[in-house]
CSV table of C-alpha atoms and ligand atoms in Angstrom, one decimal:
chain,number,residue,atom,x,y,z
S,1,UNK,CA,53.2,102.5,-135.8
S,2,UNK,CA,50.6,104.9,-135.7
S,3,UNK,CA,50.5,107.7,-133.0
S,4,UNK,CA,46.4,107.7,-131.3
S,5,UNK,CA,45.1,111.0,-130.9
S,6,UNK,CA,41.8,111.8,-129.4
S,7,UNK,CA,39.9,111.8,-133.0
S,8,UNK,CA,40.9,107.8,-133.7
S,9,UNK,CA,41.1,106.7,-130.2
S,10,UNK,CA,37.4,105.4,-129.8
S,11,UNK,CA,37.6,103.8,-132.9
S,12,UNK,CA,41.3,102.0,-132.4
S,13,UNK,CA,40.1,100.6,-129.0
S,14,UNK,CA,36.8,99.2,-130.4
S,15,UNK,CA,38.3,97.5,-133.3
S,16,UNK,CA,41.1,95.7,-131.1
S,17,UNK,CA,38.4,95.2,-128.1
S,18,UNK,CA,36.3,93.5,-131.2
S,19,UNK,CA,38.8,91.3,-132.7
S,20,UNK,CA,41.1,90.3,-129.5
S,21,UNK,CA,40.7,86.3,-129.2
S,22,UNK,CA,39.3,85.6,-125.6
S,23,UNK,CA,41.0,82.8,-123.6
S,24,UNK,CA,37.6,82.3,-121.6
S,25,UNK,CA,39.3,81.1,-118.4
S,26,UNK,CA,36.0,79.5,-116.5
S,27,UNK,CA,33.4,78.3,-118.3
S,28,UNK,CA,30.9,75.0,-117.5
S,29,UNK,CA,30.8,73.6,-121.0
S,30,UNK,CA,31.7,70.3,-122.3
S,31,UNK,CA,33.5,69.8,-125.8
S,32,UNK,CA,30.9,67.9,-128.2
S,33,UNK,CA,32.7,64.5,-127.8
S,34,UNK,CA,30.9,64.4,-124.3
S,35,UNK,CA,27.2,63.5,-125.0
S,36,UNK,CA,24.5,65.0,-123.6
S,37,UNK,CA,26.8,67.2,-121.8
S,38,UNK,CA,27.5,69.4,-124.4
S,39,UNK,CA,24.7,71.8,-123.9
S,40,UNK,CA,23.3,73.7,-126.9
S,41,UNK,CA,20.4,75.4,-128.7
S,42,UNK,CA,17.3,77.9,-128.3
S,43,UNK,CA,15.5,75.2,-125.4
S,44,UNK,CA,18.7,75.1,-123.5
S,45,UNK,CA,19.2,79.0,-123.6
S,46,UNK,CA,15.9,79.7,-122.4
S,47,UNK,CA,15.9,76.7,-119.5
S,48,UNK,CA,19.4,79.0,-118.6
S,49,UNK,CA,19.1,78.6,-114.7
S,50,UNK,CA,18.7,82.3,-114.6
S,51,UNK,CA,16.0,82.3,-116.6
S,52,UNK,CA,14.2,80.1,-114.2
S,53,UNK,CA,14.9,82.2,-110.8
S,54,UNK,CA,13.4,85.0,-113.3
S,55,UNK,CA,10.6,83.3,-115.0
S,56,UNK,CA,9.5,82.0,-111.3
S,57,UNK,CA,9.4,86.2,-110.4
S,58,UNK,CA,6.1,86.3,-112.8
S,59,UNK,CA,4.9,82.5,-112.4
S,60,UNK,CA,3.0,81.4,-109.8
S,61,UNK,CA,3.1,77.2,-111.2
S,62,UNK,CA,4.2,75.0,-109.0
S,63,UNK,CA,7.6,74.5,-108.7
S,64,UNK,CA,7.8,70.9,-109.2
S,65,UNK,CA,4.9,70.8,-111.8
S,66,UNK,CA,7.7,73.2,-113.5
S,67,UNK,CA,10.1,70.6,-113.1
S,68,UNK,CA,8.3,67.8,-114.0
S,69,UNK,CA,7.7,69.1,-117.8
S,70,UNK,CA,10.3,68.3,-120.5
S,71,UNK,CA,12.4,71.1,-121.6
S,72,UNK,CA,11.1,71.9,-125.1
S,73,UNK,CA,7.4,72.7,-122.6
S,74,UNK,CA,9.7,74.8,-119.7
S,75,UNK,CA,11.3,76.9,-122.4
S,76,UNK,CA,8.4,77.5,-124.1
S,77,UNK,CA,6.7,79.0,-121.1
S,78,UNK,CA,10.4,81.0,-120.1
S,79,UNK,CA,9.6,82.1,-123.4
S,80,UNK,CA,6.0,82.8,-123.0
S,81,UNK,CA,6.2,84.7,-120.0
S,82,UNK,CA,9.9,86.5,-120.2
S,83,UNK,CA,9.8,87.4,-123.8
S,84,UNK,CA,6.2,87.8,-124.8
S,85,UNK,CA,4.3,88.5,-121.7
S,86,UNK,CA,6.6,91.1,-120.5
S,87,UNK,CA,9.5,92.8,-122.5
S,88,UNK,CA,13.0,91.0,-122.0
S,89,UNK,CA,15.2,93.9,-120.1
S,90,UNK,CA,17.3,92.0,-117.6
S,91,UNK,CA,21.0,90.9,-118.7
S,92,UNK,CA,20.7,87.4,-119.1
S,93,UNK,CA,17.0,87.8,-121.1
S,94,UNK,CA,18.4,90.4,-123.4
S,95,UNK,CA,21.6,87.5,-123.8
S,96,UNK,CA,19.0,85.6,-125.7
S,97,UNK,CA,18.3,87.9,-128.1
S,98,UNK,CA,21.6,89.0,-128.5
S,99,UNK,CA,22.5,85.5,-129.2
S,100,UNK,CA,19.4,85.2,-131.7
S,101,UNK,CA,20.6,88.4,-133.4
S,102,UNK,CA,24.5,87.6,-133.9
S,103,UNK,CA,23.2,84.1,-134.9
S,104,UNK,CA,21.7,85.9,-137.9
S,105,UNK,CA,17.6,84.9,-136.9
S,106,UNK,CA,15.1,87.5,-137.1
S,107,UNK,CA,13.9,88.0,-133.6
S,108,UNK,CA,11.2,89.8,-134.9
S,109,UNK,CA,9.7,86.5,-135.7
S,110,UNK,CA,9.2,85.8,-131.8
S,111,UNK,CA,8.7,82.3,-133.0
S,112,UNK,CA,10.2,79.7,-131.0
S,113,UNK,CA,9.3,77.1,-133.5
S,114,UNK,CA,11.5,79.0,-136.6
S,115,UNK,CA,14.1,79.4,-133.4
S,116,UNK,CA,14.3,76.1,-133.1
S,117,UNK,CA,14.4,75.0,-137.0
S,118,UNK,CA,17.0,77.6,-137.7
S,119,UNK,CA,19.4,76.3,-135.3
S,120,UNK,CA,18.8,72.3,-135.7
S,121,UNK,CA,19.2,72.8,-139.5
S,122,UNK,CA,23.1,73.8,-138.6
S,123,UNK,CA,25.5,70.5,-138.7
S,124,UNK,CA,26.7,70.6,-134.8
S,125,UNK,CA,30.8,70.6,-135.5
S,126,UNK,CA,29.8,73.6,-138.1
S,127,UNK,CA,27.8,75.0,-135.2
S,128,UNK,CA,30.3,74.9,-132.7
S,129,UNK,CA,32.8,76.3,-135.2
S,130,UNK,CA,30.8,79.0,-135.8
S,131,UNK,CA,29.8,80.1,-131.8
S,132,UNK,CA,33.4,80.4,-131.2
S,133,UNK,CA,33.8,82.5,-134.2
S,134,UNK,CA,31.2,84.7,-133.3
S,135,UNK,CA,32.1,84.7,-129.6
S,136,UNK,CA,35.8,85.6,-130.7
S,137,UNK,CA,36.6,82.7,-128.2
S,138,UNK,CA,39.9,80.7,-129.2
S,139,UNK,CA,39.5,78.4,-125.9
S,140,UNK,CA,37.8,77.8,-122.8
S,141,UNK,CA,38.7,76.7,-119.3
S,142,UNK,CA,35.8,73.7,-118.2
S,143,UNK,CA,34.4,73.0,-115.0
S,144,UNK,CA,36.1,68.9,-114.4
S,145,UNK,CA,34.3,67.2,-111.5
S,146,UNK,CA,35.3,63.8,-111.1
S,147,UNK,CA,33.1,63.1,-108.7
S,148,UNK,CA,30.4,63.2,-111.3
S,149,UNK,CA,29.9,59.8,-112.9
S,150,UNK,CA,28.4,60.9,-115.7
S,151,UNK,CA,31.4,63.2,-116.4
S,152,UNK,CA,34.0,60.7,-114.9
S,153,UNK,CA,33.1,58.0,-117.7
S,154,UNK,CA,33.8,60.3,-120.3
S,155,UNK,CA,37.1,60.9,-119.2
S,156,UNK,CA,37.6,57.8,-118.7
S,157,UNK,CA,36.0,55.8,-121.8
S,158,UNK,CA,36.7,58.7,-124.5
S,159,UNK,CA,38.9,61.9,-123.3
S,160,UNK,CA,38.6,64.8,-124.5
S,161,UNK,CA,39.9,65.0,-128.4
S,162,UNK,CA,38.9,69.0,-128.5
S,163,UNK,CA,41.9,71.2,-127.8
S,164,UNK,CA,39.4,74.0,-127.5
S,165,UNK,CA,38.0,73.0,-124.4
S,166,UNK,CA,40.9,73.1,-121.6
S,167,UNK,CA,40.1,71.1,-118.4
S,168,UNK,CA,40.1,72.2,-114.8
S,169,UNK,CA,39.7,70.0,-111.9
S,170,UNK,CA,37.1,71.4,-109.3
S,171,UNK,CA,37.2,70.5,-105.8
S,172,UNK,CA,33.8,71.7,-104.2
S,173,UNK,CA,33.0,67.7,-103.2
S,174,UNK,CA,35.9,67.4,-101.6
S,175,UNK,CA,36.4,70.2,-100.1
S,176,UNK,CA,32.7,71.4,-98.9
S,177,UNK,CA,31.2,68.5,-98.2
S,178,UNK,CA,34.4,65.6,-97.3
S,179,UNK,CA,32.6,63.3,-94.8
S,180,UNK,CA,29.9,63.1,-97.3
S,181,UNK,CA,32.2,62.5,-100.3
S,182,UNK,CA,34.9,60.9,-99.0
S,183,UNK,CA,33.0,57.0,-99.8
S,184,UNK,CA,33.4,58.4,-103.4
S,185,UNK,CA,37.1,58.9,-103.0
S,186,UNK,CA,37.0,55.1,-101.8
S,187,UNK,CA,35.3,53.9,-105.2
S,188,UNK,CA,37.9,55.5,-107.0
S,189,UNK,CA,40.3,53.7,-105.2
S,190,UNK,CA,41.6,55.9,-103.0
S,191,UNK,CA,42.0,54.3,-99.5
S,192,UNK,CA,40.5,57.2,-97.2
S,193,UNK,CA,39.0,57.6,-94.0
S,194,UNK,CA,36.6,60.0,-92.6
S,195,UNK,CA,39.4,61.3,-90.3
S,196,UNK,CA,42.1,63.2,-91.4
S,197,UNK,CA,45.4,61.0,-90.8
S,198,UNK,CA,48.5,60.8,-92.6
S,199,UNK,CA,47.3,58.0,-94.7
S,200,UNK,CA,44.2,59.3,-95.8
S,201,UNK,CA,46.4,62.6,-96.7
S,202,UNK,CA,48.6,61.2,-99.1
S,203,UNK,CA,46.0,59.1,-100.6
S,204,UNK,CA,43.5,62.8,-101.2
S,205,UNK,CA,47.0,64.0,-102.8
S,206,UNK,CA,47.4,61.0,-104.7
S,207,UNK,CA,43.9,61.3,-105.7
S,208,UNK,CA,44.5,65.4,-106.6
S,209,UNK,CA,47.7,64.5,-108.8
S,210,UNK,CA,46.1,61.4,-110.6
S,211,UNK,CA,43.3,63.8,-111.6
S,212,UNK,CA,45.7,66.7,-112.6
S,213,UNK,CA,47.1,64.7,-114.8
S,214,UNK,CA,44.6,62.5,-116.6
S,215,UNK,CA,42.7,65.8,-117.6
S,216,UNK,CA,45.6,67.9,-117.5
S,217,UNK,CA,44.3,70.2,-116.0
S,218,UNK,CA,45.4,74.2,-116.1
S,219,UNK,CA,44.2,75.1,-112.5
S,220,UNK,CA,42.2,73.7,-109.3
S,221,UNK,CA,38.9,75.5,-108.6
S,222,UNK,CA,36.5,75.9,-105.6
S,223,UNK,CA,33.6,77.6,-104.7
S,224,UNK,CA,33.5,79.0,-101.7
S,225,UNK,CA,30.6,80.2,-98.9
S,226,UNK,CA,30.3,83.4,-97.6
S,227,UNK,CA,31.6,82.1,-94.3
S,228,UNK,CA,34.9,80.2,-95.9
S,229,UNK,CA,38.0,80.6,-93.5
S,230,UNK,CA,41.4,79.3,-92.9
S,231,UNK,CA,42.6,78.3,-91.2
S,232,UNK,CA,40.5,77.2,-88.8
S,233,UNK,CA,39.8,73.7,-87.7
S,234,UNK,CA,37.6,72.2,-90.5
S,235,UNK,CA,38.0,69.7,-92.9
S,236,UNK,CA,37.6,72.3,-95.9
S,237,UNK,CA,40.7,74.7,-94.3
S,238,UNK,CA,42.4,71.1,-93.3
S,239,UNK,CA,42.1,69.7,-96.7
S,240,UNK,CA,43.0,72.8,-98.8
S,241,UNK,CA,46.3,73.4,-96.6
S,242,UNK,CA,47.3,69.7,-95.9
S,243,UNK,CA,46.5,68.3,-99.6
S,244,UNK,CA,45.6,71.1,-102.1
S,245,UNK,CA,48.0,73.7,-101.5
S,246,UNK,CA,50.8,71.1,-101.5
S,247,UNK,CA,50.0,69.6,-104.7
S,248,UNK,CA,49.5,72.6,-106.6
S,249,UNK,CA,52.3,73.8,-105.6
S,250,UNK,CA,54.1,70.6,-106.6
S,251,UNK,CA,52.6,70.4,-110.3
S,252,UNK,CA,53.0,73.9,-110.4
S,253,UNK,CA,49.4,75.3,-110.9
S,254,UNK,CA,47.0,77.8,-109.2
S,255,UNK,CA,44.2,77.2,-107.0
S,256,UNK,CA,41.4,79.2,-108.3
S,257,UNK,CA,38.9,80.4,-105.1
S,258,UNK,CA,35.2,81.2,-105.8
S,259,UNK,CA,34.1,82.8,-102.8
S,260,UNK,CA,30.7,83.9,-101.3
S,261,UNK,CA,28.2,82.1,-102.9
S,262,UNK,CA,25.2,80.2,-100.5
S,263,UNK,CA,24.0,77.3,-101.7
S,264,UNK,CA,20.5,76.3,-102.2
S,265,UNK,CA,18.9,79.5,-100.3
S,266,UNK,CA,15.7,77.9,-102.0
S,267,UNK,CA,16.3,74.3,-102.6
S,268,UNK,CA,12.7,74.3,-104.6
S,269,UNK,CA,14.7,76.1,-107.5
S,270,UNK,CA,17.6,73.4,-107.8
S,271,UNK,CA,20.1,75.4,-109.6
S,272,UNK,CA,18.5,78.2,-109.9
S,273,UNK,CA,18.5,78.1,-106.1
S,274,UNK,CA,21.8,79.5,-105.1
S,275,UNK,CA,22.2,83.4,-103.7
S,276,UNK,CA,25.5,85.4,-102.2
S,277,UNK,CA,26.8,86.6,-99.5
S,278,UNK,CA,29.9,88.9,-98.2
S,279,UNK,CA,33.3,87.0,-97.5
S,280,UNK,CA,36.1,88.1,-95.5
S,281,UNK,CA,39.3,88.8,-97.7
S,282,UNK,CA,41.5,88.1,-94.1
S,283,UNK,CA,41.3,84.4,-95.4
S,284,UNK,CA,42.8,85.3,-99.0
S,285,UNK,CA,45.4,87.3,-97.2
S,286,UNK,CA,46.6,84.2,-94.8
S,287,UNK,CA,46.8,82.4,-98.0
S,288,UNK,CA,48.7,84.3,-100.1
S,289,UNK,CA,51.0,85.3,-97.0
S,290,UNK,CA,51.3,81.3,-95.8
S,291,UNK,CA,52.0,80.6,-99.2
S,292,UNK,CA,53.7,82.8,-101.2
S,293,UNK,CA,55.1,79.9,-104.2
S,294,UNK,CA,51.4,79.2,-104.6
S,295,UNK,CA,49.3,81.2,-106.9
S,296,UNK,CA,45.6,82.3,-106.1
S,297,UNK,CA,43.0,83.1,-109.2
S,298,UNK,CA,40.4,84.7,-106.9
S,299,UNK,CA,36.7,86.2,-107.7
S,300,UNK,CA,34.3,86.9,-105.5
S,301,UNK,CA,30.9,87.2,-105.6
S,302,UNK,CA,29.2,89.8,-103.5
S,303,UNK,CA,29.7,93.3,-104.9
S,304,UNK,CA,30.7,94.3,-100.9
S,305,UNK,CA,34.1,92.8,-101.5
S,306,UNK,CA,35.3,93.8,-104.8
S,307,UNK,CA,37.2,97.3,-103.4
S,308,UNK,CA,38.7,95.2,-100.5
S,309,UNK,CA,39.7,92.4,-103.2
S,310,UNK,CA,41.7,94.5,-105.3
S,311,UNK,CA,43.8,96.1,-102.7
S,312,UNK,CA,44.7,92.8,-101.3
S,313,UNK,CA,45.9,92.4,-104.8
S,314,UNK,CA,47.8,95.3,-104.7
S,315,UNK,CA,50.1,93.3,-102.2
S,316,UNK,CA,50.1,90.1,-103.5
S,317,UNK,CA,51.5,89.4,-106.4
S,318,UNK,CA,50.3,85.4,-106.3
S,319,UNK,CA,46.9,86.8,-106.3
S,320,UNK,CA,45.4,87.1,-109.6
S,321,UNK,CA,41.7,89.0,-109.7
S,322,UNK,CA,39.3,87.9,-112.2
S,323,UNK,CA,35.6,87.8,-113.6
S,324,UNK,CA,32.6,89.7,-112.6
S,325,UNK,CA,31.0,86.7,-111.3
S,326,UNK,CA,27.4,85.5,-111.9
S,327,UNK,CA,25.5,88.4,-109.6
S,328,UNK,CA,27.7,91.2,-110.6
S,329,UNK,CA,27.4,90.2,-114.3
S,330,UNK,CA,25.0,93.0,-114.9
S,331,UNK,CA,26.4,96.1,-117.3
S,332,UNK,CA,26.6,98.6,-114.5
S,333,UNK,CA,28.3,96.6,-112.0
S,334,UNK,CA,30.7,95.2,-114.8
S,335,UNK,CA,31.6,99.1,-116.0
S,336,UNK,CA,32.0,100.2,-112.0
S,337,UNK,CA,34.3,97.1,-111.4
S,338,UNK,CA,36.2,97.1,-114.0
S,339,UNK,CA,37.1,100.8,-114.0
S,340,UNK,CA,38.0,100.4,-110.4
S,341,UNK,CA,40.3,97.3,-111.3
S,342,UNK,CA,42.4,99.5,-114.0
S,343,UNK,CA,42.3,102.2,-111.8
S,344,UNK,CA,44.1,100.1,-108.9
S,345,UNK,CA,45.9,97.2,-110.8
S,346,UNK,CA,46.7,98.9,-113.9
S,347,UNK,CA,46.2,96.2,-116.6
S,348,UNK,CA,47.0,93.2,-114.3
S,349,UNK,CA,43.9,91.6,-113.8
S,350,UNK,CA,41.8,88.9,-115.5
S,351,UNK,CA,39.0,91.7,-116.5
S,352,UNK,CA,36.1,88.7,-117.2
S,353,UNK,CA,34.9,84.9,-117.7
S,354,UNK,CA,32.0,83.4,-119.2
S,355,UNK,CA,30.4,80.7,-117.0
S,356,UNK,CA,28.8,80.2,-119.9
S,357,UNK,CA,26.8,76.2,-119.5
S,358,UNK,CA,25.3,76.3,-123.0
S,359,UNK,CA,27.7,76.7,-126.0
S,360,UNK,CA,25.8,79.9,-126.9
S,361,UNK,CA,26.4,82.0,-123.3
S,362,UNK,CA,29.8,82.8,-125.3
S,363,UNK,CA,28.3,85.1,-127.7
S,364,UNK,CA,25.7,87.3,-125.4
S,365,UNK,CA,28.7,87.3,-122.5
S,366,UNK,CA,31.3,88.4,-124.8
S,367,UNK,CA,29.5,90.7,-127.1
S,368,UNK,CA,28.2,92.2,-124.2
S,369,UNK,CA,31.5,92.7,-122.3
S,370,UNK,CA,33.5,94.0,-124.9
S,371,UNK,CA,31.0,96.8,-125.8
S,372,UNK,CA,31.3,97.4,-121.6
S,373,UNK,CA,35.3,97.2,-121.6
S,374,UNK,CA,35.7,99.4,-124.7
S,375,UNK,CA,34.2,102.3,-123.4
S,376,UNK,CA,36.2,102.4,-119.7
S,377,UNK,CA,39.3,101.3,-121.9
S,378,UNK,CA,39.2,104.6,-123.9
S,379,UNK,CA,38.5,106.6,-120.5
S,380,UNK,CA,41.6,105.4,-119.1
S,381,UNK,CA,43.5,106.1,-122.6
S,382,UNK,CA,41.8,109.3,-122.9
S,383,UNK,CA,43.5,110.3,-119.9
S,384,UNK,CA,47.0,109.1,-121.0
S,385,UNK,CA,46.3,110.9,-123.8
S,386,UNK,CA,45.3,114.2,-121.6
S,387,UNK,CA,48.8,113.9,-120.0
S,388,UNK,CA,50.3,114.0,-123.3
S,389,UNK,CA,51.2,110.6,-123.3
S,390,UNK,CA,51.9,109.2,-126.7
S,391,UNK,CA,50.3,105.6,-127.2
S,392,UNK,CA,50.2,103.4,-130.3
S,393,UNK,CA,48.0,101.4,-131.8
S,394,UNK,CA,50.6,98.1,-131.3
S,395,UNK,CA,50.2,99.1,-127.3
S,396,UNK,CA,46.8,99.4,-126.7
S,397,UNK,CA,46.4,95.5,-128.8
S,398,UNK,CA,49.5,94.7,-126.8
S,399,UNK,CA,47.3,96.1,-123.1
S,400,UNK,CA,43.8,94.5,-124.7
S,401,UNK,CA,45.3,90.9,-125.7
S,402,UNK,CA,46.7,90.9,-122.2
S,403,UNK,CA,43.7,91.6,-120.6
S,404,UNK,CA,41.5,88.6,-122.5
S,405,UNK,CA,44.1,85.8,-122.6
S,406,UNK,CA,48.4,86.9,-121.7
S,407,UNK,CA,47.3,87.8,-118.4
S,408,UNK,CA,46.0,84.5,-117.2
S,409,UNK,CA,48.7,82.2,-119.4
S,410,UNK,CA,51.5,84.2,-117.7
S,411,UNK,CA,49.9,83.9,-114.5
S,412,UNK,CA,49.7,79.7,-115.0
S,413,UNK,CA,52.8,80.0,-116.3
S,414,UNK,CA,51.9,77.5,-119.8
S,415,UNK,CA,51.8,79.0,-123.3
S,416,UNK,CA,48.4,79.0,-124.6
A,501,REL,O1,31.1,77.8,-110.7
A,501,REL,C1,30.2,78.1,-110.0
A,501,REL,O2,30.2,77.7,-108.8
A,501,REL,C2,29.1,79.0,-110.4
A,501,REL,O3,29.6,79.8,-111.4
A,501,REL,C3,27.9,78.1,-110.8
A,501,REL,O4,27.6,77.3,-109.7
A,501,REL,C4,26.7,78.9,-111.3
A,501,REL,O5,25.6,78.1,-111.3
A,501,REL,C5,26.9,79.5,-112.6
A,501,REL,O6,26.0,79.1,-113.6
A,501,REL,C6,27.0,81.0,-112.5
A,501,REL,O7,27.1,81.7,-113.5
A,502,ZN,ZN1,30.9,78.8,-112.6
């Protein structure tokens, strides 16, 4: 059991940062049993909906002319005008080459072309195999919508044979937008009405359990606007508290809250479209007051509320903090976050997530966080260390393996 002293510290908390196995608890892929889903490859990297919102910063194209073109033309101009027109510095530019790089691919070559041969000359199973080894991912939580056809059929025609790829069962139709959605509920069988009465109740929670259970799903997720409260008199506060609350605290999962993102600020940029804005935490703290057997995986996405997020998780212990969500995935924001977390929660918090939508997003999110983790990781020990704390190499993998997949298992209460 070795001792750590300040001359192997770095080094012990870069190795086990490197090799930990990352339970990547949200994620928007698709296993490869799902069709044209399952989203891979150079053209779908660079036609990344941040991409767009960035290449649209130097373009001056229409937007639909853009939209119009095949994706093989869009990513070559993303490519054109991000990588060869002006050099790639933002986060989720500098993920493509990162990706290119730990791929093995000269990116030197700056040839799309060779890119593309490179990658499409790989068997896809041997490809996936080989993302997930590079990522250091041994699973990832998906995005389930059965409110999507598309998706619905393959649940229902072929299932999902990957145990990779866990499912979760995401309730933004339902929840943001019910007297739009709820005919949908009605095709599926489910015999709703626009208004909420006690039929229509148990048939949403009969709907909710059906789902849980045909996908098995680990947890419930949401996205939230800026303005989301509860309770208050609207279907999405009704809906959560009458049916989604009940249920997950029946089947005994948590309800995972995305909150602050505003939809479509420029509908022109479909999903590129969507921006932030500040929540107010009072709602997470009726909710994990109101409810204390039900557990809350929260994340939020306006950088205003992470220091009011992680003291309301101080006095919670159903609230579980995690990611640095789509915004505040940039390298600064990630180190100041997740130094404040550890500073506040200790090591009981879900430090990040993916949201990777193309199999790739694995490697250039994780590779990038763990180089971001591993330096405030040996602050923190550095200052154990200062007090004359003795750690050992078996605690800081115990702490790091924790923080990238025990946290969240314990948390859902499953083994992994
Ligand atoms: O799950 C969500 O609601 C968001 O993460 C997505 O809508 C978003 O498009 C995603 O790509 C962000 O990283
Ligand atoms: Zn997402």
């Amino acid at each position: 059991m070795a001792v750590i002293n300040q001359d192997n510290l770095t080094m012990v908390i870069t190795k086990e940062v490197e090799r930990v196995q990352v339970t990547d608890i949200h994620t928007h892929l698709y296993p490869p049993g799902f069709g044209d889903m399952f989203l891979y490859g150079i053209d779908e990297l660079l036609t990344y909906h941040y991409l767009i919102a960035e290449f649209f910063r130097y373009a001056t194209m229409d937007y639909e002319k853009f939209f119009s073109l095949s994706k093989m033309q869009q990513a070559e101009l993303i490519y054109q005008t991000l990588f060869i027109k002006h050099s790639p510095v933002s986060e989720a530019q500098r993920g493509v080459l990162t990706v290119l790089k730990e791929l093995g691919l000269d990116v030197n070559k700056r040839d799309l072309r060779v890119f593309r041969e490179q990658i499409s000359i790989i068997p896809v199973m041997e490809y996936v195999n080989r993302i997930f080894a590079l990522a250091g991912v041994k699973e990832v939580i998906m995005t389930n919508d059965p409110f999507d056809s598309t998706e619905r059929q393959w649940w229902e025609k072929v299932g999902n044979k990957d145990p990779r790829f866990k499912a979760a069962l995401r309730l933004d139709p339902l929840l943001n937008d019910y007297e739009k959605n709820y005919k949908e509920l009605i095709k599926l069988g489910y015999r709703v009405d626009r208004c909420l009465d006690e039929n229509t109740i148990s048939e949403i929670k009969r709907y909710l359990k059906d789902w849980v259970k045909k996908i098995n799903a680990v947890y419930m997720a949401v996205s939230l606007p800026p303005d989301f409260t509860v309770p208050e008199d609207s279907y999405c506060s009704r809906i959560l508290e009458l049916c989604v609350l009940p249920i997950c605290k029946e089947v005994k999962i948590p309800l995972a809250l995305m909150i602050g993102v505003k939809r479509s600020v420029n509908p022109y940029l479909g999903l590129a479209a969507d921006s932030l804005g500040k929540a107010d935490i009072r709602s997470i703290e009726y909710l994990c007051r109101t409810y204390p057997e039900n557990k809350f995986l929260v994340t939020m996405l306006s950088k205003e509320n992470q220091h009011e997020l992680v003291v309301t998780a101080r006095k919670f212990r159903n609230l579980m903090v995690f990611g640095c969500w789509w915004f505040l995935n940039n390298p600064d924001m990630v180190k100041e976050i997740t130094s404040m977390r550890l500073d506040t929660l200790g090591l009981s918090f879900i430090p990040q997530h993916s949201d990777a939508r193309v199999l790739e997003h694995l490697i250039y999110k994780w590779v990038h966080f763990r180089k971001i983790i591993a330096g405030v990781l040996t602050k923190k020990y550095q200052l154990l260390l200062e007090n004359g704390w003795r750690v050992t190499e078996e605690e800081i993998k115990r702490d790091i393996e924790d923080l990238f997949s025990n946290n969240f298992w314990n948390f859902v209460g499953r083994n992994s």
